[in-house]
Amino acid sequence: MGIVVANWKMNGSVFLAERFVHRLNEIDSVSRVVVCPPAALLGKFEKFKHFIGAQNCFYEESGAFTGESSPKLLKELGCDYVLLGHSERRALFHESDEMIYKKWSAAVGQSLRPVICIGERLEERGDWKDVICHQLKNYIGHCDLDDTIFAYEPIWSIGTGVIPSESELGAVVSFIKEKMPGSELLYGGSVNGRNAGEIMRINGIDGVLVGGASLQIDEFENIVGMVAQQSY
Ligand code: PEP
């Protein structure tokens, strides 16, 4: 079964959330659909028949951490998934691999399925193996990875309309799969209704993580359809 994860980032509205719930509840998809709206909109997905996820969590259960959300609360709100280590969080909020690992551990402790985002910056493109190895170092050989999903998101592809070639992506995917043999792997970066099919045909890719295109309901439905087609 293919996976389609929508990352709304800090976008959307109450109106959009209600429209999404209504429209996507009409779909019986053979793909696993996960929508990650901003935390403030999670409550609007109460009647959603697919999955919801958070875009981040903190690693403590409660306490004086103004502005943060604990995995426990996210679970209570109905989340089954949580994005961790998105490149925007790494760059803008200075999240380190160590912090992401602590968040991973706390999320797994609450039975949330973490989607750990990894990927190189444009200037690191020639060194992608080193970058990815570094980002994966805490998880390689770990015994508790059954529910963990990795998302390869080359940063130079996010929001740019540029995606890796089939052979480039194929090489990265087999490298990650070799390091993380039992984990599902998503591709993220400028996915849309036109390229989702070809991306899904790459051996080893289990699904897609969609940013910008996930805010347009028709486009998102197209992606869900393309992923479902390739999952047979
Ligand atoms: C993202 O930021 O996770 C992402 C995949 O964005 P976009 O699809 O807009 O490139």
Coordinates of N, CA and C and ligand atoms in Angstrom, one line a residue:
M1 N 0.8 -1.2 0.0 CA 0.0 0.0 0.0 C 0.9 1.3 0.0
G2 N 0.7 2.1 -1.0 CA 1.5 3.4 -1.0 C 1.0 4.4 0.1
I3 N 1.9 5.2 0.4 CA 1.7 6.2 1.5 C 1.7 7.6 0.9
V4 N 0.7 8.4 1.2 CA 0.8 9.9 0.8 C 0.7 10.7 2.0
V5 N 1.7 11.5 2.3 CA 1.7 12.3 3.5 C 1.7 13.8 3.0
A6 N 0.7 14.5 3.6 CA 0.6 15.9 3.2 C 1.2 16.8 4.4
N7 N 2.1 17.6 4.0 CA 2.7 18.5 5.0 C 2.2 20.0 4.6
W8 N 1.2 20.4 5.4 CA 0.7 21.8 5.1 C 1.6 22.9 5.6
K9 N 2.6 22.5 6.3 CA 3.5 23.6 6.9 C 2.6 24.6 7.7
M10 N 3.0 25.9 7.7 CA 2.1 26.8 8.5 C 1.2 27.5 7.5
N11 N 0.4 26.6 6.8 CA -0.6 27.1 5.8 C -1.9 26.5 6.1
G12 N -2.9 26.9 5.4 CA -4.3 26.3 5.5 C -5.1 27.3 6.4
S13 N -6.3 26.8 6.7 CA -7.3 27.6 7.4 C -8.4 26.6 7.9
V14 N -9.2 27.1 8.8 CA -10.3 26.3 9.3 C -11.2 25.9 8.1
F15 N -11.4 26.8 7.1 CA -12.2 26.5 5.9 C -11.6 25.4 5.1
L16 N -10.3 25.5 4.9 CA -9.6 24.4 4.1 C -9.6 23.1 4.8
A17 N -9.4 23.1 6.1 CA -9.5 21.8 6.9 C -10.8 21.2 6.7
E18 N -11.9 22.0 6.8 CA -13.2 21.4 6.7 C -13.5 20.9 5.3
R19 N -13.0 21.6 4.3 CA -13.1 21.1 2.9 C -12.4 19.8 2.6
F20 N -11.2 19.8 3.2 CA -10.4 18.5 3.0 C -11.0 17.3 3.6
V21 N -11.5 17.5 4.9 CA -12.2 16.4 5.6 C -13.3 15.9 4.7
H22 N -14.2 16.9 4.3 CA -15.3 16.5 3.5 C -15.0 15.8 2.2
R23 N -14.0 16.3 1.5 CA -13.7 15.8 0.2 C -12.9 14.4 0.3
L24 N -12.0 14.4 1.2 CA -11.2 13.2 1.3 C -11.9 12.0 2.0
N25 N -13.0 12.4 2.8 CA -13.8 11.3 3.4 C -14.6 10.6 2.3
E26 N -14.7 11.2 1.1 CA -15.5 10.5 0.1 C -14.6 9.5 -0.7
I27 N -13.3 9.6 -0.4 CA -12.4 8.7 -1.2 C -12.1 7.4 -0.4
D28 N -12.3 6.3 -1.1 CA -11.9 5.0 -0.5 C -10.5 4.6 -1.1
S29 N -9.5 5.2 -0.6 CA -8.2 5.0 -1.3 C -7.5 3.8 -0.8
V30 N -6.8 3.1 -1.8 CA -6.0 2.0 -1.4 C -4.6 2.5 -0.9
S31 N -4.4 3.8 -1.0 CA -3.2 4.4 -0.4 C -3.5 4.7 1.0
R32 N -2.4 4.8 1.8 CA -2.6 5.3 3.2 C -2.4 6.9 3.1
V33 N -3.4 7.6 3.5 CA -3.4 9.1 3.4 C -3.2 9.6 4.8
V34 N -2.2 10.5 4.9 CA -1.9 11.1 6.2 C -1.8 12.6 6.0
V35 N -2.7 13.4 6.7 CA -2.6 14.9 6.5 C -2.0 15.4 7.8
C36 N -1.0 16.3 7.6 CA -0.3 16.9 8.8 C -0.6 18.4 8.7
P37 N -1.6 18.9 9.3 CA -1.9 20.3 9.3 C -1.2 21.0 10.4
P38 N -1.2 22.3 10.4 CA -0.6 23.0 11.6 C -1.3 22.5 12.9
A39 N -0.6 22.5 14.0 CA -1.2 21.9 15.2 C -2.5 22.5 15.6
A40 N -2.6 23.8 15.3 CA -3.8 24.6 15.7 C -5.1 24.1 15.0
L41 N -4.9 23.3 13.9 CA -6.0 22.8 13.1 C -6.3 21.4 13.3
L42 N -5.5 20.7 14.1 CA -5.7 19.2 14.3 C -7.1 18.9 14.8
G43 N -7.7 19.7 15.6 CA -9.0 19.4 16.1 C -10.1 19.4 15.1
K44 N -9.8 20.1 13.9 CA -10.8 20.1 12.8 C -10.8 18.8 12.0
F45 N -9.9 17.9 12.4 CA -9.8 16.6 11.6 C -10.5 15.5 12.4
E46 N -11.2 15.9 13.4 CA -11.8 14.8 14.3 C -12.6 13.8 13.5
K47 N -13.3 14.2 12.5 CA -14.1 13.2 11.7 C -13.4 12.7 10.5
F48 N -12.1 13.0 10.4 CA -11.4 12.5 9.2 C -11.3 11.0 9.2
K49 N -11.5 10.4 8.1 CA -11.5 8.9 8.1 C -10.1 8.4 7.7
H50 N -9.2 9.2 7.3 CA -7.8 8.8 7.0 C -7.0 9.1 8.2
F51 N -5.7 9.3 8.1 CA -4.8 9.5 9.2 C -4.5 11.0 9.4
I52 N -4.2 11.4 10.6 CA -3.6 12.7 10.8 C -2.3 12.6 11.5
G53 N -1.5 13.6 11.2 CA -0.1 13.7 11.8 C 0.2 15.1 12.3
A54 N 1.1 15.2 13.2 CA 1.6 16.5 13.6 C 2.9 16.8 12.8
Q55 N 3.3 18.1 12.7 CA 4.5 18.4 12.0 C 5.7 18.5 12.8
N56 N 5.5 18.2 14.1 CA 6.6 18.3 15.1 C 6.1 17.9 16.4
C57 N 7.0 17.5 17.3 CA 6.6 17.3 18.7 C 7.8 17.7 19.6
F58 N 7.6 17.8 20.9 CA 8.7 17.9 21.8 C 9.0 16.6 22.5
Y59 N 10.1 16.5 23.2 CA 10.5 15.2 23.7 C 10.1 15.0 25.2
E60 N 9.6 16.1 25.8 CA 9.1 15.9 27.2 C 7.6 15.6 27.2
E61 N 7.1 15.1 28.3 CA 5.7 14.7 28.4 C 4.8 15.9 28.8
S62 N 5.4 16.8 29.6 CA 4.7 18.0 30.1 C 5.7 18.9 30.7
G63 N 5.2 20.1 31.0 CA 6.1 21.0 31.8 C 6.2 22.4 31.2
A64 N 7.2 23.1 31.7 CA 7.4 24.5 31.3 C 8.1 24.6 29.9
F65 N 7.4 24.3 28.9 CA 8.0 24.4 27.5 C 7.1 25.1 26.6
T66 N 6.9 26.4 26.9 CA 5.9 27.2 26.2 C 6.0 27.0 24.6
G67 N 4.8 26.8 24.1 CA 4.7 26.7 22.6 C 4.9 25.3 22.1
E68 N 5.3 24.3 22.9 CA 5.6 23.0 22.4 C 4.4 22.1 22.6
S69 N 4.4 20.9 21.9 CA 3.3 19.9 22.1 C 4.0 18.6 22.4
S70 N 3.4 17.9 23.4 CA 4.0 16.6 23.7 C 3.4 15.5 22.8
P71 N 4.1 14.4 22.6 CA 3.6 13.3 21.8 C 2.3 12.8 22.5
K72 N 2.3 12.8 23.8 CA 1.1 12.3 24.5 C -0.2 13.1 24.1
L73 N 0.0 14.4 24.1 CA -1.2 15.3 23.8 C -1.6 15.1 22.3
L74 N -0.6 14.9 21.5 CA -0.9 14.8 20.0 C -1.6 13.5 19.8
K75 N -1.2 12.4 20.5 CA -1.9 11.2 20.4 C -3.4 11.3 20.9
E76 N -3.5 12.1 22.0 CA -4.9 12.3 22.5 C -5.8 13.0 21.5
L77 N -5.1 13.9 20.7 CA -5.9 14.6 19.7 C -6.1 13.8 18.4
G78 N -5.7 12.6 18.4 CA -6.0 11.7 17.3 C -4.8 11.5 16.3
C79 N -3.7 12.0 16.6 CA -2.6 11.8 15.6 C -2.0 10.4 15.7
D80 N -1.7 9.9 14.5 CA -1.0 8.6 14.5 C 0.4 8.7 14.0
Y81 N 0.7 9.9 13.4 CA 2.0 10.1 12.8 C 2.6 11.5 13.3
V82 N 3.9 11.6 13.2 CA 4.5 12.9 13.5 C 5.7 13.1 12.6
L83 N 5.8 14.2 11.9 CA 7.0 14.5 11.1 C 8.1 15.0 12.1
L84 N 9.3 14.5 11.8 CA 10.4 14.9 12.7 C 11.6 15.3 11.8
G85 N 12.3 16.4 12.2 CA 13.5 16.7 11.5 C 13.3 17.3 10.1
H86 N 12.2 17.9 9.9 CA 12.0 18.5 8.6 C 13.1 19.5 8.4
S87 N 13.5 19.7 7.1 CA 14.7 20.6 6.9 C 14.4 22.0 7.4
E88 N 13.1 22.4 7.3 CA 12.8 23.8 7.8 C 13.0 23.9 9.3
R89 N 12.7 22.8 10.0 CA 12.9 22.8 11.5 C 14.4 22.7 11.8
R90 N 15.2 22.0 11.0 CA 16.6 21.9 11.2 C 17.2 23.3 11.0
A91 N 16.8 23.9 9.9 CA 17.5 25.2 9.5 C 16.9 26.4 10.3
L92 N 15.6 26.5 10.5 CA 15.1 27.7 11.1 C 15.0 27.6 12.6
F93 N 14.9 26.4 13.1 CA 14.8 26.2 14.6 C 16.0 25.4 15.2
H94 N 17.0 25.3 14.4 CA 18.3 24.7 14.8 C 18.2 23.4 15.5
E95 N 17.3 22.5 14.9 CA 17.2 21.2 15.5 C 18.4 20.3 15.0
S96 N 19.0 19.7 16.0 CA 20.1 18.9 15.7 C 19.7 17.4 15.6
D97 N 20.6 16.6 15.1 CA 20.2 15.1 15.0 C 20.0 14.5 16.4
E98 N 20.7 15.1 17.4 CA 20.5 14.6 18.7 C 19.1 14.9 19.3
M99 N 18.7 16.2 19.0 CA 17.3 16.6 19.4 C 16.3 15.8 18.7
I100 N 16.5 15.6 17.4 CA 15.5 14.8 16.6 C 15.4 13.4 17.2
Y101 N 16.5 12.8 17.6 CA 16.5 11.5 18.1 C 15.7 11.4 19.4
K102 N 15.9 12.4 20.2 CA 15.1 12.5 21.5 C 13.6 12.6 21.2
K103 N 13.3 13.4 20.2 CA 11.9 13.5 19.8 C 11.4 12.1 19.3
W104 N 12.2 11.5 18.5 CA 11.8 10.2 17.9 C 11.5 9.2 19.0
S105 N 12.4 9.2 20.0 CA 12.2 8.3 21.1 C 10.9 8.5 21.9
A106 N 10.6 9.8 22.1 CA 9.4 10.2 22.9 C 8.2 9.9 22.0
A107 N 8.3 10.1 20.7 CA 7.1 9.8 19.9 C 6.8 8.3 19.8
V108 N 7.9 7.5 19.7 CA 7.7 6.0 19.7 C 7.1 5.5 21.0
G109 N 7.5 6.2 22.1 CA 7.0 5.8 23.4 C 5.5 6.1 23.5
Q110 N 5.0 6.9 22.7 CA 3.5 7.2 22.7 C 2.8 6.5 21.5
S111 N 3.5 5.6 20.9 CA 3.0 4.9 19.7 C 2.6 5.8 18.6
L112 N 3.3 6.9 18.4 CA 3.1 7.7 17.2 C 4.1 7.2 16.2
R113 N 3.7 7.2 14.9 CA 4.7 6.7 13.9 C 5.5 7.9 13.4
P114 N 6.8 7.9 13.7 CA 7.6 9.1 13.3 C 8.0 9.0 11.8
V115 N 7.9 10.1 11.1 CA 8.4 10.2 9.7 C 9.6 11.1 9.8
I116 N 10.8 10.5 9.7 CA 12.0 11.3 9.9 C 12.5 11.8 8.6
C117 N 12.6 13.1 8.5 CA 13.0 13.7 7.2 C 14.5 13.9 7.1
I118 N 15.1 13.4 6.0 CA 16.6 13.5 5.8 C 16.8 14.0 4.4
G119 N 18.0 14.5 4.2 CA 18.3 15.0 2.8 C 19.4 16.1 2.8
E120 N 20.0 16.2 1.7 CA 21.2 17.1 1.6 C 20.8 18.5 1.0
R121 N 21.6 19.5 1.4 CA 21.4 20.9 0.8 C 22.1 20.9 -0.6
L122 N 21.7 21.9 -1.3 CA 22.2 22.0 -2.7 C 23.8 21.9 -2.7
E123 N 24.4 22.6 -1.8 CA 25.9 22.7 -1.8 C 26.5 21.3 -1.3
E124 N 25.6 20.5 -0.8 CA 26.1 19.2 -0.3 C 25.8 18.0 -1.3
R125 N 25.3 18.4 -2.4 CA 24.8 17.4 -3.4 C 25.8 16.3 -3.7
G126 N 27.1 16.7 -3.8 CA 28.1 15.7 -4.1 C 28.4 14.8 -2.9
D127 N 28.0 15.3 -1.7 CA 28.3 14.5 -0.5 C 27.1 13.9 0.1
W128 N 26.1 13.6 -0.7 CA 24.8 13.1 -0.1 C 25.0 11.9 0.8
K129 N 25.9 11.0 0.4 CA 26.1 9.8 1.2 C 26.5 10.2 2.7
D130 N 27.5 11.1 2.8 CA 28.0 11.5 4.1 C 26.8 12.1 4.9
V131 N 26.1 13.0 4.2 CA 25.0 13.8 4.9 C 24.0 12.8 5.4
I132 N 23.6 11.9 4.6 CA 22.5 10.9 5.0 C 23.0 10.0 6.1
C133 N 24.3 9.5 5.9 CA 24.8 8.6 7.0 C 24.8 9.3 8.3
H134 N 25.1 10.6 8.3 CA 25.2 11.4 9.6 C 23.8 11.5 10.1
Q135 N 22.8 11.8 9.3 CA 21.4 12.0 9.7 C 20.8 10.6 10.2
L136 N 21.3 9.5 9.7 CA 20.8 8.2 10.1 C 21.5 7.5 11.2
K137 N 22.6 8.2 11.6 CA 23.5 7.4 12.5 C 22.9 6.9 13.8
N138 N 21.9 7.6 14.3 CA 21.3 7.2 15.6 C 20.3 6.0 15.4
Y139 N 19.9 5.7 14.1 CA 18.9 4.7 13.9 C 19.5 3.4 13.3
I140 N 20.6 3.5 12.7 CA 21.2 2.4 12.0 C 21.4 1.3 13.0
G141 N 20.8 0.1 12.8 CA 21.0 -1.0 13.7 C 20.1 -1.0 14.9
H142 N 19.3 0.1 15.0 CA 18.4 0.2 16.2 C 17.3 -0.9 16.1
C143 N 16.9 -1.4 17.3 CA 16.0 -2.5 17.3 C 14.5 -2.1 17.3
D144 N 14.3 -0.8 17.4 CA 12.9 -0.3 17.6 C 12.4 0.5 16.5
L145 N 12.6 0.0 15.2 CA 12.3 0.9 14.1 C 11.1 0.5 13.3
D146 N 10.4 -0.5 13.8 CA 9.2 -1.1 13.1 C 8.3 -0.1 12.5
D147 N 8.0 1.0 13.3 CA 7.0 1.9 12.9 C 7.6 3.2 12.4
T148 N 8.9 3.2 12.2 CA 9.5 4.5 11.8 C 9.6 4.5 10.3
I149 N 9.2 5.7 9.7 CA 9.3 5.9 8.3 C 10.4 7.0 8.0
F150 N 11.1 6.8 7.0 CA 12.1 7.8 6.6 C 11.6 8.5 5.4
A151 N 11.9 9.8 5.3 CA 11.5 10.6 4.1 C 12.7 11.2 3.5
Y152 N 13.1 10.8 2.3 CA 14.3 11.5 1.7 C 13.8 12.7 1.0
E153 N 14.2 13.9 1.5 CA 13.8 15.2 0.9 C 15.0 16.0 0.6
P154 N 15.6 15.9 -0.6 CA 16.7 16.7 -1.0 C 16.3 18.2 -0.8
I155 N 17.0 19.0 -0.1 CA 16.5 20.3 0.3 C 16.4 21.2 -1.0
W156 N 17.3 20.9 -2.0 CA 17.2 21.7 -3.2 C 16.0 21.4 -4.1
S157 N 15.3 20.4 -3.7 CA 14.1 20.0 -4.4 C 12.8 20.6 -3.8
I158 N 12.9 21.0 -2.5 CA 11.7 21.4 -1.8 C 11.2 22.7 -2.3
G159 N 10.0 22.8 -2.8 CA 9.4 24.0 -3.3 C 10.0 24.6 -4.5
T160 N 10.9 23.9 -5.2 CA 11.6 24.5 -6.3 C 11.1 24.0 -7.7
G161 N 10.3 22.9 -7.7 CA 9.9 22.3 -9.0 C 10.9 21.4 -9.6
V162 N 12.1 21.3 -9.0 CA 13.2 20.5 -9.5 C 13.2 19.2 -8.8
I163 N 13.2 18.0 -9.5 CA 13.3 16.8 -8.8 C 14.5 16.0 -9.3
P164 N 15.1 15.1 -8.4 CA 16.2 14.3 -8.9 C 15.8 13.5 -10.1
S165 N 16.9 13.1 -10.9 CA 16.6 12.2 -12.0 C 16.3 10.8 -11.5
E166 N 15.7 10.0 -12.3 CA 15.4 8.7 -11.9 C 16.6 7.9 -11.4
S167 N 17.7 8.1 -12.1 CA 18.9 7.3 -11.6 C 19.5 7.9 -10.3
E168 N 19.5 9.3 -10.2 CA 19.9 9.9 -8.9 C 19.1 9.4 -7.8
L169 N 17.8 9.4 -8.0 CA 16.9 9.0 -6.9 C 17.0 7.5 -6.6
G170 N 17.1 6.8 -7.6 CA 17.3 5.3 -7.5 C 18.5 5.0 -6.6
A171 N 19.6 5.7 -6.9 CA 20.9 5.5 -6.1 C 20.7 5.8 -4.6
V172 N 20.1 6.9 -4.4 CA 19.9 7.4 -3.0 C 19.0 6.4 -2.3
V173 N 17.9 6.0 -2.9 CA 16.9 5.1 -2.3 C 17.6 3.8 -2.0
S174 N 18.4 3.2 -2.9 CA 18.9 1.9 -2.6 C 20.0 2.1 -1.4
F175 N 20.6 3.2 -1.4 CA 21.6 3.4 -0.3 C 20.8 3.5 1.1
I176 N 19.7 4.2 1.1 CA 19.0 4.3 2.4 C 18.4 3.0 2.8
K177 N 17.8 2.3 1.8 CA 17.2 1.0 2.0 C 18.2 0.0 2.6
E178 N 19.4 0.1 2.1 CA 20.5 -0.8 2.6 C 20.8 -0.5 4.1
K179 N 20.7 0.7 4.4 CA 21.0 1.1 5.8 C 19.8 0.8 6.7
M180 N 18.6 1.0 6.2 CA 17.4 0.9 7.0 C 16.5 -0.1 6.4
P181 N 16.9 -1.4 6.3 CA 16.2 -2.4 5.5 C 14.7 -2.6 5.8
G182 N 14.3 -2.4 7.1 CA 12.9 -2.8 7.4 C 12.0 -1.6 7.4
S183 N 12.5 -0.4 7.1 CA 11.7 0.8 7.2 C 11.1 1.3 5.9
E184 N 9.9 1.9 6.0 CA 9.3 2.4 4.8 C 10.0 3.7 4.4
L185 N 10.1 4.0 3.1 CA 10.8 5.2 2.7 C 9.9 6.0 1.7
L186 N 9.8 7.3 2.1 CA 9.1 8.2 1.2 C 10.1 9.1 0.5
Y187 N 9.6 9.7 -0.7 CA 10.3 10.7 -1.3 C 9.5 12.0 -1.2
G188 N 10.2 13.1 -0.9 CA 9.6 14.4 -0.8 C 10.4 15.5 -1.5
G189 N 9.7 16.4 -2.2 CA 10.4 17.5 -2.9 C 9.7 17.7 -4.2
S190 N 8.8 18.8 -4.3 CA 8.1 19.1 -5.5 C 7.3 18.0 -6.2
V191 N 6.7 17.2 -5.3 CA 5.8 16.1 -5.8 C 4.5 16.8 -6.3
N192 N 4.0 16.4 -7.4 CA 2.7 16.8 -7.9 C 2.0 15.7 -8.6
G193 N 0.8 16.0 -9.2 CA 0.0 15.0 -9.8 C 0.7 14.5 -11.1
R194 N 1.6 15.2 -11.7 CA 2.2 14.8 -12.9 C 3.5 13.9 -12.7
N195 N 4.2 14.1 -11.6 CA 5.4 13.3 -11.4 C 5.2 12.2 -10.4
A196 N 4.1 12.2 -9.6 CA 4.0 11.2 -8.5 C 4.1 9.8 -9.1
G197 N 3.5 9.5 -10.3 CA 3.5 8.2 -10.8 C 5.0 7.7 -11.1
E198 N 5.7 8.5 -11.8 CA 7.1 8.1 -12.1 C 8.0 8.0 -10.8
I199 N 7.7 8.8 -9.8 CA 8.5 8.7 -8.6 C 8.1 7.3 -7.9
M200 N 6.9 7.0 -7.9 CA 6.4 5.8 -7.2 C 6.9 4.5 -8.0
R201 N 7.3 4.7 -9.2 CA 7.8 3.5 -10.0 C 9.2 3.2 -9.6
I202 N 9.9 4.1 -8.9 CA 11.3 3.8 -8.5 C 11.3 2.8 -7.4
N203 N 12.1 1.7 -7.7 CA 12.2 0.6 -6.7 C 12.6 1.1 -5.3
G204 N 11.8 0.7 -4.3 CA 12.2 1.0 -3.0 C 11.4 2.2 -2.4
I205 N 10.8 3.0 -3.3 CA 10.0 4.1 -2.7 C 8.6 3.6 -2.4
D206 N 8.2 3.9 -1.1 CA 6.9 3.4 -0.6 C 5.8 4.4 -0.6
G207 N 6.2 5.7 -0.9 CA 5.2 6.7 -0.9 C 5.8 8.1 -1.0
V208 N 5.0 9.1 -0.9 CA 5.5 10.5 -1.1 C 5.1 11.4 0.0
L209 N 5.9 12.4 0.2 CA 5.6 13.5 1.2 C 5.4 14.7 0.4
V210 N 4.3 15.3 0.5 CA 3.9 16.4 -0.4 C 3.7 17.7 0.4
G211 N 4.4 18.8 0.0 CA 4.2 20.1 0.6 C 3.2 20.9 -0.1
G212 N 3.7 21.8 -1.0 CA 2.9 22.8 -1.6 C 1.6 22.2 -2.3
A213 N 1.8 21.1 -3.0 CA 0.7 20.5 -3.8 C -0.4 19.9 -2.9
S214 N -0.1 19.7 -1.6 CA -1.1 19.1 -0.7 C -2.1 20.1 -0.2
L215 N -1.9 21.4 -0.6 CA -2.9 22.4 -0.2 C -4.0 22.6 -1.2
Q216 N -3.8 22.0 -2.4 CA -4.8 22.1 -3.4 C -5.5 20.8 -3.5
I217 N -6.7 20.8 -3.2 CA -7.5 19.6 -3.0 C -7.5 18.7 -4.3
D218 N -7.7 19.3 -5.4 CA -7.8 18.5 -6.7 C -6.4 17.9 -7.0
E219 N -5.4 18.7 -6.8 CA -4.0 18.2 -7.1 C -3.7 17.1 -6.1
F220 N -4.1 17.3 -4.8 CA -3.7 16.3 -3.8 C -4.5 15.0 -4.1
E221 N -5.7 15.1 -4.5 CA -6.5 13.9 -4.9 C -5.8 13.2 -6.1
N222 N -5.3 14.0 -7.0 CA -4.6 13.3 -8.2 C -3.4 12.5 -7.7
I223 N -2.7 13.1 -6.8 CA -1.5 12.4 -6.2 C -1.9 11.1 -5.5
V224 N -2.9 11.2 -4.7 CA -3.4 10.0 -4.0 C -3.8 9.0 -5.1
G225 N -4.4 9.4 -6.1 CA -4.8 8.4 -7.2 C -3.6 7.8 -7.9
M226 N -2.6 8.6 -8.2 CA -1.4 8.1 -8.9 C -0.7 7.1 -8.0
V227 N -0.6 7.5 -6.7 CA 0.1 6.6 -5.8 C -0.6 5.2 -5.6
A228 N -2.0 5.3 -5.6 CA -2.8 4.1 -5.5 C -2.6 3.2 -6.7
Q229 N -2.5 3.9 -7.9 CA -2.4 3.1 -9.1 C -1.0 2.3 -9.1
Q230 N 0.0 3.0 -8.6 CA 1.3 2.4 -8.6 C 1.5 1.3 -7.5
S231 N 0.6 1.3 -6.6 CA 0.7 0.4 -5.4 C 0.2 -1.0 -5.7
Y232 N -0.4 -1.2 -6.9 CA -0.9 -2.5 -7.2 C 0.2 -3.4 -7.6
Ligands
PEP1 C1 8.2 19.6 2.1 O1 8.5 20.7 2.5 O2 8.2 18.6 2.9 C2 7.9 19.4 0.7 C3 7.9 18.2 0.2 O3 7.6 20.5 0.0 P1 7.2 20.7 -1.5 O4 6.3 19.5 -1.9 O5 6.4 21.9 -1.6 O6 8.5 20.7 -2.3

